[in-house]
Coordinates of C-alpha atoms in Angstrom, one line a residue:
Chain A
X1 CA -12.6 -6.0 -11.9
X2 CA -13.1 -5.1 -15.5
X3 CA -15.7 -4.2 -18.1
X4 CA -15.4 -5.8 -21.4
X5 CA -15.6 -4.0 -24.8
X6 CA -15.5 -5.6 -28.1
X7 CA -12.2 -7.8 -27.9
X8 CA -10.5 -6.4 -24.4
X9 CA -11.2 -5.6 -21.0
X10 CA -11.0 -2.3 -19.7
X11 CA -9.9 -2.5 -16.3
X12 CA -12.4 -0.5 -13.9
X13 CA -10.2 0.9 -11.5
X14 CA -8.8 3.2 -14.1
X15 CA -11.2 5.4 -15.5
X16 CA -11.0 8.6 -13.7
X17 CA -8.2 10.0 -15.7
X18 CA -9.0 11.0 -19.4
X19 CA -4.9 10.6 -20.0
X20 CA -5.5 6.9 -20.7
X21 CA -6.3 3.7 -19.0
X22 CA -5.5 0.1 -18.2
X23 CA -6.8 -2.7 -20.3
X24 CA -6.6 -6.5 -20.9
X25 CA -6.3 -8.2 -23.9
X26 CA -5.3 -12.1 -24.3
X27 CA -3.8 -12.2 -21.2
X28 CA -1.1 -8.9 -21.7
X29 CA -1.8 -6.1 -19.6
X30 CA -2.0 -2.5 -21.6
X31 CA -2.1 0.6 -21.1
X32 CA -3.6 2.8 -23.8
X33 CA -2.1 6.5 -23.8
X34 CA -4.5 9.3 -25.2
X35 CA -3.8 11.6 -27.7
X36 CA -4.9 14.5 -24.8
X37 CA -1.6 13.1 -23.2
X38 CA 0.8 13.3 -26.0
X39 CA 2.8 16.2 -24.9
X40 CA 3.0 15.1 -21.4
X41 CA 4.0 11.6 -22.4
X42 CA 7.0 13.0 -24.8
X43 CA 8.3 15.2 -22.0
X44 CA 8.3 12.1 -19.6
X45 CA 10.2 9.9 -21.9
X46 CA 12.7 12.6 -23.3
X47 CA 13.3 14.7 -20.7
X48 CA 14.8 11.8 -18.8
X49 CA 12.6 11.7 -16.1
X50 CA 11.3 8.0 -16.9
X51 CA 14.5 6.6 -17.1
X52 CA 15.9 8.5 -13.8
X53 CA 12.7 7.1 -12.2
X54 CA 12.8 3.7 -13.1
X55 CA 16.6 3.8 -12.3
X56 CA 15.8 4.7 -8.9
X57 CA 13.0 2.4 -8.3
X58 CA 10.5 4.8 -8.1
X59 CA 8.5 4.1 -11.3
X60 CA 7.4 0.8 -13.0
X61 CA 9.2 0.5 -16.4
X62 CA 7.0 -0.4 -19.8
X63 CA 7.4 -0.8 -23.4
X64 CA 5.7 1.0 -26.1
X65 CA 3.7 -2.2 -28.0
X66 CA 2.3 -2.5 -31.1
X67 CA -1.0 -3.7 -30.1
X68 CA -4.0 -1.9 -31.5
X69 CA -5.4 0.6 -28.8
X70 CA -8.8 -0.1 -27.2
X71 CA -10.7 3.0 -28.1
X72 CA -9.2 3.8 -31.4
X73 CA -10.6 7.6 -31.6
X74 CA -8.8 8.8 -28.5
X75 CA -5.7 7.0 -29.2
X76 CA -2.0 7.7 -29.1
X77 CA 0.1 4.8 -28.2
X78 CA -0.4 1.7 -26.3
X79 CA 2.2 0.8 -23.9
X80 CA 2.8 -2.6 -21.9
X81 CA 3.7 -2.1 -18.4
X82 CA 5.6 -4.6 -15.8
X83 CA 3.2 -6.5 -14.0
X84 CA 3.2 -6.2 -10.4
X85 CA 2.8 -10.1 -8.9
X86 CA -0.2 -8.9 -6.5
X87 CA -2.1 -5.4 -6.2
X88 CA -2.4 -4.3 -2.4
X89 CA -4.4 -1.3 -0.8
X90 CA -2.9 1.2 1.7
X91 CA -5.8 -0.5 4.3
X92 CA -3.4 -3.6 3.8
X93 CA -0.4 -1.9 4.6
X94 CA 1.4 -1.6 7.9
X95 CA 2.5 2.2 9.0
X96 CA 6.1 2.0 7.5
X97 CA 4.5 0.9 4.2
X98 CA 2.5 3.5 3.9
X99 CA 4.9 5.7 5.2
X100 CA 7.7 4.8 2.3
X101 CA 4.8 5.0 -0.2
X102 CA 4.2 8.6 1.3
X103 CA 8.1 9.4 0.8
X104 CA 8.2 7.4 -2.8
X105 CA 5.7 10.1 -3.8
X106 CA 7.4 13.3 -2.6
X107 CA 10.9 12.2 -4.2
X108 CA 9.2 11.3 -7.8
X109 CA 7.5 14.9 -7.4
X110 CA 10.9 16.6 -6.3
X111 CA 12.5 14.7 -9.3
X112 CA 9.9 15.8 -11.8
X113 CA 10.1 19.4 -10.8
X114 CA 13.5 19.2 -11.5
X115 CA 13.0 18.1 -15.0
X116 CA 9.7 20.2 -15.8
X117 CA 7.2 18.1 -15.0
X118 CA 4.6 17.6 -11.9
X119 CA 2.7 14.7 -10.6
X120 CA -1.2 15.3 -11.3
X121 CA -2.2 13.1 -8.7
X122 CA -1.0 11.7 -5.6
X123 CA -3.1 8.6 -4.8
X124 CA -1.7 5.8 -2.5
X125 CA -3.8 3.3 -5.2
X126 CA -1.2 4.5 -7.4
X127 CA 1.7 2.9 -5.5
X128 CA 2.5 -0.8 -5.0
X129 CA 5.2 -2.8 -4.0
X130 CA 7.4 -4.4 -6.2
X131 CA 10.5 -6.2 -5.7
X132 CA 10.1 -5.1 -2.0
X133 CA 10.0 -1.3 -2.9
X134 CA 7.3 1.5 -3.2
X135 CA 6.9 2.4 -7.0
X136 CA 4.7 4.7 -8.7
X137 CA 2.5 2.3 -11.3
X138 CA 0.8 4.8 -13.1
X139 CA 2.9 6.0 -16.0
X140 CA 0.4 9.0 -17.1
X141 CA 0.5 10.7 -13.7
X142 CA 2.7 13.4 -14.8
X143 CA 1.9 16.6 -16.4
X144 CA 4.3 19.4 -17.9
X145 CA 5.0 21.7 -14.9
X146 CA 3.7 25.6 -15.3
X147 CA 5.5 27.6 -13.1
X148 CA 3.2 29.3 -10.6
X149 CA 0.8 26.9 -10.5
X150 CA -0.1 25.2 -7.4
X151 CA 0.3 21.6 -6.7
X152 CA -2.7 20.0 -8.0
X153 CA -2.3 17.2 -6.0
X154 CA -1.6 18.3 -2.5
X155 CA -5.0 18.0 -0.8
X156 CA -4.8 14.4 -2.3
X157 CA -1.3 13.7 -0.5
X158 CA -2.8 15.2 2.6
X159 CA -5.4 12.8 2.3
X160 CA -4.1 9.5 1.3
X161 CA -0.6 9.9 3.0
X162 CA -0.3 12.7 5.6
X163 CA -3.8 12.2 7.7
X164 CA -3.6 8.2 7.7
X165 CA 0.1 8.5 8.7
X166 CA -0.9 11.0 11.7
X167 CA -3.7 9.1 12.9
X168 CA -1.6 5.6 13.0
X169 CA 1.4 7.5 14.8
X170 CA -0.6 10.1 17.1
X171 CA -3.9 8.3 17.9
X172 CA -4.1 4.8 17.3
X173 CA -2.2 2.5 14.7
X174 CA -6.1 0.9 13.6
X175 CA -7.2 4.0 12.4
X176 CA -5.6 3.2 9.0
X177 CA -8.6 1.2 8.5
X178 CA -10.6 4.6 8.0
X179 CA -9.0 4.3 4.4
X180 CA -11.1 1.4 3.7
X181 CA -14.1 3.5 4.6
X182 CA -13.2 6.8 2.5
X183 CA -12.0 5.7 -0.8
X184 CA -10.3 8.9 -1.6
X185 CA -8.3 9.2 1.6
X186 CA -9.2 10.3 5.1
X187 CA -11.1 14.0 5.2
X188 CA -9.0 16.4 6.7
X189 CA -11.7 17.6 9.0
X190 CA -12.2 14.3 10.5
X191 CA -8.3 13.7 10.8
X192 CA -8.2 17.1 12.6
X193 CA -11.0 16.2 15.0
X194 CA -9.3 12.7 15.9
X195 CA -5.7 14.0 16.4
X196 CA -4.9 14.9 20.0
X197 CA -4.1 18.8 20.3
X198 CA -0.7 18.7 21.0
X199 CA -0.4 17.9 17.2
X200 CA -1.1 21.5 16.7
X201 CA 2.1 22.4 18.2
X202 CA 4.0 20.5 15.4
X203 CA 4.2 22.6 12.0
X204 CA 3.5 20.4 9.4
X205 CA 0.6 18.8 10.9
X206 CA -0.6 22.5 12.1
X207 CA -0.5 23.8 8.8
X208 CA -0.9 20.6 6.4
X209 CA -4.2 18.9 8.6
X210 CA -5.5 21.4 10.8
X211 CA -5.2 24.9 9.1
X212 CA -5.8 22.8 5.8
X213 CA -9.0 21.5 7.5
X214 CA -10.1 24.9 8.2
X215 CA -9.7 26.7 4.7
X216 CA -11.4 23.5 3.3
X217 CA -14.6 24.4 5.3
X218 CA -14.2 28.1 5.0
X219 CA -13.8 28.0 1.1
X220 CA -15.8 24.9 0.1
X221 CA -18.2 26.7 -1.6
X222 CA -16.2 29.7 -3.2
X223 CA -15.9 29.6 -7.1
X224 CA -12.1 30.5 -8.0
X225 CA -11.8 33.2 -10.7
X226 CA -9.7 32.7 -13.6
X227 CA -6.1 34.0 -13.2
X228 CA -5.6 37.6 -13.1
X229 CA -2.2 38.2 -11.3
X230 CA 1.3 36.7 -11.2
X231 CA 0.4 35.5 -7.8
X232 CA 0.9 31.6 -7.5
X233 CA 3.4 29.1 -6.0
X234 CA 6.9 29.9 -7.2
X235 CA 9.3 26.9 -8.4
X236 CA 11.0 27.8 -5.0
X237 CA 7.9 27.6 -3.0
X238 CA 6.8 24.6 -4.2
X239 CA 10.3 22.9 -3.6
X240 CA 9.7 24.2 0.0
X241 CA 6.2 22.9 0.4
X242 CA 7.5 19.3 -0.8
X243 CA 10.0 19.7 1.5
X244 CA 7.8 20.4 4.3
X245 CA 5.4 17.6 3.7
X246 CA 8.6 15.3 3.3
X247 CA 9.8 16.3 6.8
X248 CA 6.4 16.2 8.5
X249 CA 5.9 12.3 7.3
X250 CA 9.6 11.4 7.9
X251 CA 9.0 12.7 11.8
X252 CA 5.9 10.3 12.1
X253 CA 7.0 7.2 13.8
X254 CA 5.2 4.3 15.0
X255 CA 7.1 1.5 16.9
X256 CA 5.1 -1.9 17.2
X257 CA 4.7 -3.1 20.9
X258 CA 2.2 -4.9 23.3
X259 CA -0.3 -5.9 20.3
X260 CA -1.4 -9.4 20.0
X261 CA 1.3 -11.5 18.4
X262 CA 4.0 -9.4 18.5
X263 CA 5.7 -11.4 20.8
X264 CA 4.2 -14.9 20.0
X265 CA 7.0 -17.3 19.2
X266 CA 8.7 -16.2 22.5
X267 CA 5.5 -17.3 24.3
X268 CA 3.9 -20.5 23.2
X269 CA 4.4 -24.0 23.7
X270 CA 6.6 -24.9 20.9
X271 CA 10.1 -26.4 21.3
X272 CA 12.9 -25.4 19.2
X273 CA 12.6 -29.0 17.5
X274 CA 9.0 -28.6 16.6
X275 CA 9.8 -25.1 15.4
X276 CA 12.4 -26.3 13.2
X277 CA 10.5 -29.2 12.0
X278 CA 7.7 -27.1 10.9
X279 CA 9.9 -24.7 8.8
X280 CA 11.5 -27.9 7.1
X281 CA 8.1 -29.4 6.3
X282 CA 7.0 -26.3 4.8
X283 CA 10.0 -25.6 2.7
X284 CA 10.4 -29.1 1.5
X285 CA 6.7 -29.1 0.6
X286 CA 6.6 -25.6 -1.3
X287 CA 9.7 -26.7 -3.2
X288 CA 8.4 -29.7 -4.1
X289 CA 5.1 -28.3 -5.6
X290 CA 7.0 -25.3 -7.0
X291 CA 3.9 -22.7 -7.0
X292 CA 4.6 -19.5 -8.4
X293 CA 2.4 -17.5 -6.0
X294 CA 1.9 -18.4 -2.3
X295 CA -0.2 -16.8 0.4
X296 CA 0.7 -17.3 4.2
X297 CA -2.5 -16.8 6.0
X298 CA -1.8 -15.8 9.6
X299 CA 2.1 -15.4 8.4
X300 CA 2.9 -13.5 11.7
X301 CA 6.4 -12.0 11.3
X302 CA 6.8 -14.2 8.3
X303 CA 9.1 -16.9 9.5
X304 CA 7.1 -19.8 7.7
X305 CA 6.6 -17.3 4.7
X306 CA 10.4 -17.1 4.2
X307 CA 10.6 -20.9 4.3
X308 CA 8.0 -21.2 1.3
X309 CA 9.7 -18.2 -0.6
X310 CA 12.9 -20.0 -0.7
X311 CA 11.2 -21.8 -3.2
X312 CA 11.4 -18.8 -5.5
X313 CA 7.6 -18.5 -5.3
X314 CA 6.4 -15.0 -4.9
X315 CA 4.8 -15.1 -1.0
X316 CA 2.4 -12.7 0.4
X317 CA 2.2 -13.0 4.2
X318 CA -0.8 -11.8 5.8
X319 CA -1.7 -10.9 9.4
X320 CA -4.2 -9.4 11.5
X321 CA -1.2 -7.7 13.8
X322 CA -0.3 -4.7 12.5
X323 CA 2.7 -5.1 14.6
X324 CA 3.8 -8.4 13.0
X325 CA 3.1 -6.9 9.4
X326 CA 5.5 -3.8 10.5
X327 CA 8.1 -6.1 11.9
X328 CA 8.0 -8.5 8.9
X329 CA 8.5 -5.2 6.2
X330 CA 11.2 -4.3 8.4
X331 CA 13.0 -7.4 7.4
X332 CA 11.8 -7.4 3.9
X333 CA 13.7 -4.1 4.0
X334 CA 16.7 -4.9 6.1
X335 CA 17.4 -7.9 4.1
X336 CA 16.3 -6.8 0.3
X337 CA 14.0 -9.4 0.0
X338 CA 12.3 -9.2 -3.2
X339 CA 9.7 -11.8 -3.1
X340 CA 7.9 -11.6 0.2
X341 CA 5.0 -8.9 0.4
X342 CA 3.6 -8.4 4.4
X343 CA 0.1 -7.3 4.2
X344 CA -2.2 -6.5 6.9
X345 CA -5.6 -8.6 6.7
X346 CA -8.4 -9.8 8.8
X347 CA -9.0 -13.2 7.6
X348 CA -12.5 -13.5 9.4
X349 CA -13.5 -10.1 7.3
X350 CA -11.2 -9.9 4.7
X351 CA -10.7 -6.8 2.4
X352 CA -14.1 -6.3 0.4
X353 CA -14.7 -4.7 -3.4
X354 CA -14.9 -1.3 -2.8
X355 CA -15.4 1.9 -5.0
X356 CA -17.6 3.1 -8.0
X357 CA -19.9 -0.2 -8.7
X358 CA -18.0 -2.3 -6.2
X359 CA -15.2 -2.7 -8.9
X360 CA -12.5 0.0 -8.2
X361 CA -10.8 -1.9 -5.4
X362 CA -10.8 -5.9 -5.7
X363 CA -11.8 -7.9 -2.7
X364 CA -9.2 -10.4 -1.1
X365 CA -10.5 -13.6 -2.6
X366 CA -11.0 -11.7 -6.2
X367 CA -7.1 -11.4 -6.2
X368 CA -6.5 -15.0 -6.0
X369 CA -6.7 -17.6 -6.3
X370 CA -2.7 -18.7 -5.0
X371 CA -0.8 -21.7 -6.4
X372 CA -0.5 -22.6 -2.3
X373 CA -1.9 -21.4 0.7
X374 CA -0.1 -21.9 4.2
X375 CA -2.6 -21.9 7.3
X376 CA -0.3 -23.0 10.1
X377 CA -1.6 -22.3 13.2
X378 CA -4.6 -20.7 12.3
X379 CA -7.7 -23.2 12.6
X380 CA -8.2 -23.0 15.8
X381 CA -8.7 -19.3 15.8
X382 CA -11.0 -19.7 13.0
X383 CA -12.8 -22.7 14.1
X384 CA -13.1 -21.7 17.5
X385 CA -12.4 -17.9 18.5
X386 CA -14.3 -17.2 15.5
X387 CA -16.9 -20.4 15.6
X388 CA -16.7 -21.3 12.0
X389 CA -17.5 -24.9 11.1
X390 CA -14.4 -26.8 10.0
X391 CA -16.9 -27.8 6.6
X392 CA -17.3 -24.1 6.1
X393 CA -13.0 -23.8 6.7
X394 CA -12.3 -26.2 4.1
X395 CA -14.6 -24.7 1.7
X396 CA -13.2 -21.1 2.5
X397 CA -9.4 -22.5 1.5
X398 CA -10.6 -24.4 -1.3
X399 CA -11.4 -21.2 -2.9
X400 CA -8.1 -19.6 -2.2
X401 CA -5.8 -21.9 -3.9
X402 CA -5.0 -25.6 -5.4
X403 CA -2.5 -26.3 -2.7
X404 CA -2.9 -26.1 1.0
X405 CA -0.5 -26.6 3.8
X406 CA -2.6 -26.9 7.1
X407 CA -1.7 -27.2 10.9
X408 CA -4.1 -29.0 12.9
X409 CA -3.9 -27.8 16.5
X410 CA -5.5 -30.0 18.9
X411 CA -7.6 -29.4 21.8
X412 CA -5.3 -31.0 23.9
X413 CA -2.4 -27.9 22.8
X414 CA -1.8 -24.9 25.4
X415 CA -2.7 -22.2 22.5
X416 CA -6.2 -23.9 22.0
X417 CA -6.5 -24.4 26.0
X418 CA -6.4 -20.8 26.1
X419 CA -9.0 -20.2 23.6
X420 CA -11.4 -22.4 25.5
X421 CA -10.4 -21.4 29.0
X422 CA -13.2 -18.3 29.1
X423 CA -15.9 -20.1 27.4
X424 CA -18.1 -23.3 26.9
X425 CA -16.7 -26.1 24.6
X426 CA -19.2 -26.3 21.9
X427 CA -16.8 -27.9 19.6
X428 CA -17.4 -31.6 19.6
X429 CA -16.5 -32.0 16.0
X430 CA -13.1 -30.3 16.5
X431 CA -10.9 -33.4 16.6
X432 CA -8.0 -34.7 14.2
X433 CA -10.4 -36.8 12.7
X434 CA -13.2 -34.4 12.3
X435 CA -10.8 -32.2 10.9
X436 CA -9.5 -34.5 8.2
X437 CA -13.4 -35.6 7.7
X438 CA -14.7 -31.8 6.7
X439 CA -11.3 -30.9 4.4
X440 CA -11.7 -34.3 2.9
X441 CA -14.9 -33.2 1.4
X442 CA -12.8 -30.7 -0.7
X443 CA -9.5 -32.0 -0.7
X444 CA -7.6 -34.8 -1.3
X445 CA -4.7 -35.1 1.4
X446 CA -1.5 -35.9 0.1
X447 CA 0.8 -36.0 3.4
X448 CA 0.3 -36.2 6.9
X449 CA 3.3 -35.5 9.4
X450 CA 3.2 -35.3 13.2
X451 CA 5.3 -32.4 14.1
X452 CA 7.8 -33.4 16.5
X453 CA 7.7 -32.9 20.3
X454 CA 4.2 -31.5 19.8
X455 CA 0.9 -32.9 19.5
X456 CA 0.4 -30.7 16.2
X457 CA 0.0 -32.2 12.5
X458 CA 0.8 -30.8 9.6
X459 CA -1.2 -31.6 6.1
X460 CA -0.5 -31.3 2.7
X461 CA -3.5 -31.3 0.6
X462 CA -4.8 -30.8 -2.9
X463 CA -7.8 -29.4 -3.8
X464 CA -10.9 -32.0 -5.1
Chain B
X1 CA -11.6 42.4 7.9
X2 CA -11.0 40.7 4.8
X3 CA -9.4 37.5 5.3
X4 CA -6.0 37.4 3.4
X5 CA -6.9 34.1 1.6
X6 CA -10.0 36.1 0.4
X7 CA -7.7 38.1 -1.4
X8 CA -5.7 35.4 -3.2
X9 CA -9.2 33.9 -3.9
X10 CA -10.0 36.7 -5.8
X11 CA -7.0 36.9 -7.6
X12 CA -6.0 33.0 -8.8
X13 CA -7.0 30.8 -11.5
X14 CA -7.7 27.0 -10.8
X15 CA -5.3 24.9 -13.0
X16 CA -7.1 22.7 -15.8
X17 CA -7.0 19.0 -14.2
X18 CA -9.1 15.9 -13.7
X19 CA -8.5 16.0 -9.7
X20 CA -10.6 18.8 -7.9
X21 CA -7.8 20.2 -6.0
X22 CA -10.1 22.3 -3.5
X23 CA -10.1 26.0 -3.3
X24 CA -9.5 25.8 0.4
X25 CA -6.6 23.2 -0.3
X26 CA -5.2 25.5 -3.0
X27 CA -5.2 28.9 -1.0
X28 CA -3.6 27.2 2.0
X29 CA -1.0 25.7 -0.2
X30 CA -0.3 29.4 -1.4
X31 CA 0.6 30.6 2.0
X32 CA 2.2 27.8 3.5
X33 CA 4.3 27.4 0.0
X34 CA 5.3 31.5 0.2
X35 CA 6.3 31.0 3.6
X36 CA 8.3 27.6 3.2
X37 CA 9.5 29.5 -0.1
X38 CA 11.4 32.0 1.9
X39 CA 12.9 29.6 3.8
X40 CA 14.8 27.6 0.7
X41 CA 15.4 31.0 -0.5
X42 CA 17.2 32.3 2.7
X43 CA 19.0 28.8 2.8
X44 CA 20.2 29.1 -1.1
X45 CA 21.6 32.6 -0.3
X46 CA 23.4 31.2 2.8
X47 CA 25.3 28.5 0.9
X48 CA 26.1 31.2 -1.6
X49 CA 27.6 33.2 1.4
X50 CA 29.3 30.0 2.6
X51 CA 30.4 29.5 -0.7
X52 CA 32.4 32.9 -0.8
X53 CA 34.5 31.7 1.8
X54 CA 34.9 28.2 0.6
X55 CA 32.5 26.3 2.9
X56 CA 30.7 23.3 1.0
X57 CA 27.4 22.9 1.6
X58 CA 25.8 19.2 1.5
X59 CA 25.2 17.7 -2.0
X60 CA 22.5 19.6 -3.7
X61 CA 20.9 16.3 -4.9
X62 CA 20.4 14.7 -1.4
X63 CA 17.3 12.9 -2.9
X64 CA 19.0 11.1 -5.3
X65 CA 21.9 9.6 -3.0
X66 CA 19.2 6.5 -2.9
X67 CA 19.5 6.1 -6.8
X68 CA 20.5 2.6 -7.8

């Protein structure tokens, strides 16, 4: 979301930090660096920290630009950062994605301290997944480190990373959704109440969450007097603090098991031949249409996303199940895949626009449209489990992308029988003909293929 | 009895920043950091002592091993 001023658009997710802001002009994404940040920017570039972090895949690269600044009076420089294919948010990440984002933040802070700088914020929203790696995207997050100063972003780190990770690991994986409610991270007093008592015998969680929450409550209304003595956080003590956070984060684990789709492919009525046929069709159609961005909605662990991504498209593999997204992310990491991004999404209640004026975090829809969408084995969940009429399904998919690869799963399929087993069949229109009729309103159907050894059909459609 | 963090509170200044670091967060950080700093110092002395006997400690730049 953005705010138009003169000939550029200032992005409204970037208004808090007086060091500078992001804006777009003529399709270019630019970042104005303000005078107030000139010294810090100079040290970032001259100390070798920038180069080191970019080389380590921890910071997004940028080039200095000749473009005029957006707000002239405050301006020092304009830089053009590398573009991120799709912005995602921590409430859409699996456990390991959030954990890797936390560890990247700490690794950056360690390297910064060695070169005389420190992170002035530790927001999870400043981390994005670029070519499979968690990277800092805010070039202006660094400040000149003054020995003795405490880490100004300590509280933010605990709220954005440590608290949700601890809750996901020790209480319930679904508590990552608290990040959707609390835009500045999970309040520590809430995390402290929700965590099981055993976490109080874990030194890291005891100090950084439970005691920290207590101290926040006790001293929230106390004004801090100007510095009067040499007491502070020495460089060595700061290193100790970062290391302690790192160890605490590293020890938090979550193993996906027993959720909805974790073992889906082992527990359905697909034959190997049907499965292979579907893979071939997805691959052939994505290669034929050459989309730049593909959204696989209901991507499970990413089997079909990978077929689509073989076309070279950047493929976002969305799924509702944290276990499937986690396994998908393991695969991205282990095979160093660069053009697949697994994300958590409930299609029946997708990520909304959040924050100040509803414009700090974009909704799921506002981040589109994609060039192609895959909706494989999804329609029965939307039409039957979620009672969304087929015509509304067609309208939704038409809003998401130009090309649609969609699978129709008939009532005779065991998966649909299972959905109807415990409820009345109030879906007389849910037939192959009814499906084609509804989708023809919004799409031109280019291809229909019967999936081998199954009663399912795969369609390639183009938005009208 | 005066809380130890009250003493710290009276002598410390807040850093200038756009984020509110939170009084309680600064104080608890000072305590934890002091405690952990001692650990780091002890480890560094220990590796110096080991060094006298020719025992090499693990690479100092462990966090940089993932540089590519």
